[in-house]
Coordinates of N, CA and C in Angstrom, one line a residue:
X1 N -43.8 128.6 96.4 CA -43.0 128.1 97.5 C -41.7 128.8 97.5
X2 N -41.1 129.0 98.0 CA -39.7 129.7 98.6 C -38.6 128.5 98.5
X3 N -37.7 129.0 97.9 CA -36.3 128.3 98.0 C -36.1 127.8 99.0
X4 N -35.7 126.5 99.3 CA -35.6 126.0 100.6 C -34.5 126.2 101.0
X5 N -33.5 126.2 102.2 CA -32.6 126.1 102.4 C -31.3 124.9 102.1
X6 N -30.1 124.9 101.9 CA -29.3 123.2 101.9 C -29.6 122.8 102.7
X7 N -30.2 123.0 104.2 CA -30.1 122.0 105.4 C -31.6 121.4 104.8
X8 N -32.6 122.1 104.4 CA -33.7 121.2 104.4 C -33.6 120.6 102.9
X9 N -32.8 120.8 101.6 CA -32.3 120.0 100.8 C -32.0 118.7 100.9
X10 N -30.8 118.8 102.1 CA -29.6 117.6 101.9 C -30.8 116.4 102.2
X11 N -32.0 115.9 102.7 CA -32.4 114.7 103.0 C -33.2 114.2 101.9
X12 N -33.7 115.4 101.0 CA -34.0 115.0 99.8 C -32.9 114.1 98.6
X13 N -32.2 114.9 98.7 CA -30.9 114.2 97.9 C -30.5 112.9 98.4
X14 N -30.5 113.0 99.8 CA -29.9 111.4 100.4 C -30.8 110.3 99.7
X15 N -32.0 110.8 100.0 CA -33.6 109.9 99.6 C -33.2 109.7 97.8
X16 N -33.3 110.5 97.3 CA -32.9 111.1 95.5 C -31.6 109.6 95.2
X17 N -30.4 109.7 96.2 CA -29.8 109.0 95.8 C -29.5 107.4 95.9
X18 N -30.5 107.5 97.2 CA -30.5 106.4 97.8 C -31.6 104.7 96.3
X19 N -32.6 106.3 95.6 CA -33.0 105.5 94.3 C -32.3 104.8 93.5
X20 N -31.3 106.3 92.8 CA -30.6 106.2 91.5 C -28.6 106.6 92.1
X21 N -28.4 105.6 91.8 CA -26.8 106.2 92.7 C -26.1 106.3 91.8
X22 N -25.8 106.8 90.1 CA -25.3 107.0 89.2 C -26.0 108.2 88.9
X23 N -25.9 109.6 89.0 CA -26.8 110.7 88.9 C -25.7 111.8 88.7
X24 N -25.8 112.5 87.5 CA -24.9 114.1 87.3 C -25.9 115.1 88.4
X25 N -24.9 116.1 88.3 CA -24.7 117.0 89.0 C -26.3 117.6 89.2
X26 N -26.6 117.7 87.8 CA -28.2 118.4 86.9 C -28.9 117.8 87.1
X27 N -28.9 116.6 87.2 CA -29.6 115.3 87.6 C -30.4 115.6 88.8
X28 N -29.6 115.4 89.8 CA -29.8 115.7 91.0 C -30.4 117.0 91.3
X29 N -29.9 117.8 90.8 CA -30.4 119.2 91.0 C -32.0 119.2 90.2
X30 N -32.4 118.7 89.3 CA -33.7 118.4 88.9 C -34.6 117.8 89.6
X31 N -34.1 116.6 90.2 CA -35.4 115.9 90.5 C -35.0 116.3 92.0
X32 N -34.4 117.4 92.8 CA -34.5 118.3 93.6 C -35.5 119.0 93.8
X33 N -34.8 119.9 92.7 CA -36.4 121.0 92.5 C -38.2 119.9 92.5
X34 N -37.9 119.2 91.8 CA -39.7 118.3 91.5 C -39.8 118.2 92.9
X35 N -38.8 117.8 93.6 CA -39.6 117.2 95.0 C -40.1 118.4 96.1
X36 N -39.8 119.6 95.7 CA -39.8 120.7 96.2 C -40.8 121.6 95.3
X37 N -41.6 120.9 94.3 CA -42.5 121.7 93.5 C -42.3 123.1 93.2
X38 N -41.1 123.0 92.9 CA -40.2 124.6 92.4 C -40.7 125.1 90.7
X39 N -41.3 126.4 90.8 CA -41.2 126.4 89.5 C -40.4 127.0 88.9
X40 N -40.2 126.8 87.4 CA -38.7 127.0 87.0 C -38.5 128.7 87.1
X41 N -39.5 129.7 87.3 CA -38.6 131.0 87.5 C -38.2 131.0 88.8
X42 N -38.7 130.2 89.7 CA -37.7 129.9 90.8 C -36.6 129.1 90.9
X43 N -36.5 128.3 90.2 CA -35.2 127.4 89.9 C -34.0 128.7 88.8
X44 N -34.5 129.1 88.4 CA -33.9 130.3 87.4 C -33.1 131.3 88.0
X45 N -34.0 131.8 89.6 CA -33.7 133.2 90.5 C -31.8 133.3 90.2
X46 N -32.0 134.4 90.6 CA -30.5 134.6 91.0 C -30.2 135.2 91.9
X47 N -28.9 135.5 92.5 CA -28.7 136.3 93.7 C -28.2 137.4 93.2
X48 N -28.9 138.5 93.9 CA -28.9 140.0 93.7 C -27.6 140.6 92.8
X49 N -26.6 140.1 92.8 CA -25.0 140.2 92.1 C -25.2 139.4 90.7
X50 N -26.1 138.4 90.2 CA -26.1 137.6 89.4 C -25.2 136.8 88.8
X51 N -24.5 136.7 89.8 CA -23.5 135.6 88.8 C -23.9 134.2 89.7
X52 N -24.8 133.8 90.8 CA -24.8 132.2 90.6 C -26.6 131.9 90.7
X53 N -27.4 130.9 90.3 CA -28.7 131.0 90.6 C -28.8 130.2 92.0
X54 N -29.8 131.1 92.7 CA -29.6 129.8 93.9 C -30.1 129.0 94.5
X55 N -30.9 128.5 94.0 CA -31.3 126.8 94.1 C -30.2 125.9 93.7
X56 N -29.6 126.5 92.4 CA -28.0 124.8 92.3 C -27.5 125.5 93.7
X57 N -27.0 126.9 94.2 CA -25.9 126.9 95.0 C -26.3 125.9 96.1
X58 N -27.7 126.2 96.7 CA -28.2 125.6 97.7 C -27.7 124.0 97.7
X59 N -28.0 123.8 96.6 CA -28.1 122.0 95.9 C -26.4 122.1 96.1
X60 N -25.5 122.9 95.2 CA -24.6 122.5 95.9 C -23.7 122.1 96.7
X61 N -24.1 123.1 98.2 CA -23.9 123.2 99.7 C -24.3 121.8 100.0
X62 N -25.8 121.4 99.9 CA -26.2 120.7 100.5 C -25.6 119.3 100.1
X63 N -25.0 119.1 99.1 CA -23.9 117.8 98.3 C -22.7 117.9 99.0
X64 N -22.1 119.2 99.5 CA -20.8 119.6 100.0 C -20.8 118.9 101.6
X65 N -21.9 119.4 102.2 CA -22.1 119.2 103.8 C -22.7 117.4 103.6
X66 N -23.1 116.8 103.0 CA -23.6 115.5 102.9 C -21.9 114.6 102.2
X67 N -21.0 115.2 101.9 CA -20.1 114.7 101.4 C -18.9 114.9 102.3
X68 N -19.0 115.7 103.0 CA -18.0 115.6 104.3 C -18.5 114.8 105.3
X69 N -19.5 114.4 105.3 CA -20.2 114.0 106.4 C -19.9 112.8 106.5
X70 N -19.6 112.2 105.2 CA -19.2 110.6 105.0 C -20.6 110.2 104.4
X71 N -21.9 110.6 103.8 CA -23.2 110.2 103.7 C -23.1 110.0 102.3
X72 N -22.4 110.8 101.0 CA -22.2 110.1 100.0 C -20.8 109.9 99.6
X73 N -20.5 109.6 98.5 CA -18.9 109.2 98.6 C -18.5 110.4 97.3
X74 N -19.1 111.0 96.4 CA -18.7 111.9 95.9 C -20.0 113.4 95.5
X75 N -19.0 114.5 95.1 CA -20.1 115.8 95.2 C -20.6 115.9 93.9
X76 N -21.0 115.0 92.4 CA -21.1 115.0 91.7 C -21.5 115.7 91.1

């Protein structure tokens, strides 16, 4: 499967937190990837320059845009 985008992320996470609302950063980003049957050299990839992998960046856009939104209360 192909890295999803943040926009098709962010509804996972809302759902993810809507379970467990005490969750780190990795946390989230974990049972991200599961719901998205990512395997881990895809969770691993990096962008072409290598300094960030991008599934967290994704994960973290998609925490950033759900957090201005007013939909959670922090980007954890």
């Amino acid at each position: 499967m192909a890295i999803p985008d943040y926009e098709k992320i962010m509804y996972p996470i809302l759902i993810i937190l809507g379970k467990e609302k005490e969750l780190s950063g990795s946390q989230i980003e974990l049972l991200t990837a599961k719901e998205f049957k990512l395997s881990d050299e895809e969770i691993q990839m990096r962008y072409p320059n290598n300094t960030k992998k991008i599934f967290k960046d994704r994960v973290d856009w998609a925490r950033t845009y759900l957090k201005k939104a007013g939909l959670i209360e922090k980007n954890y």
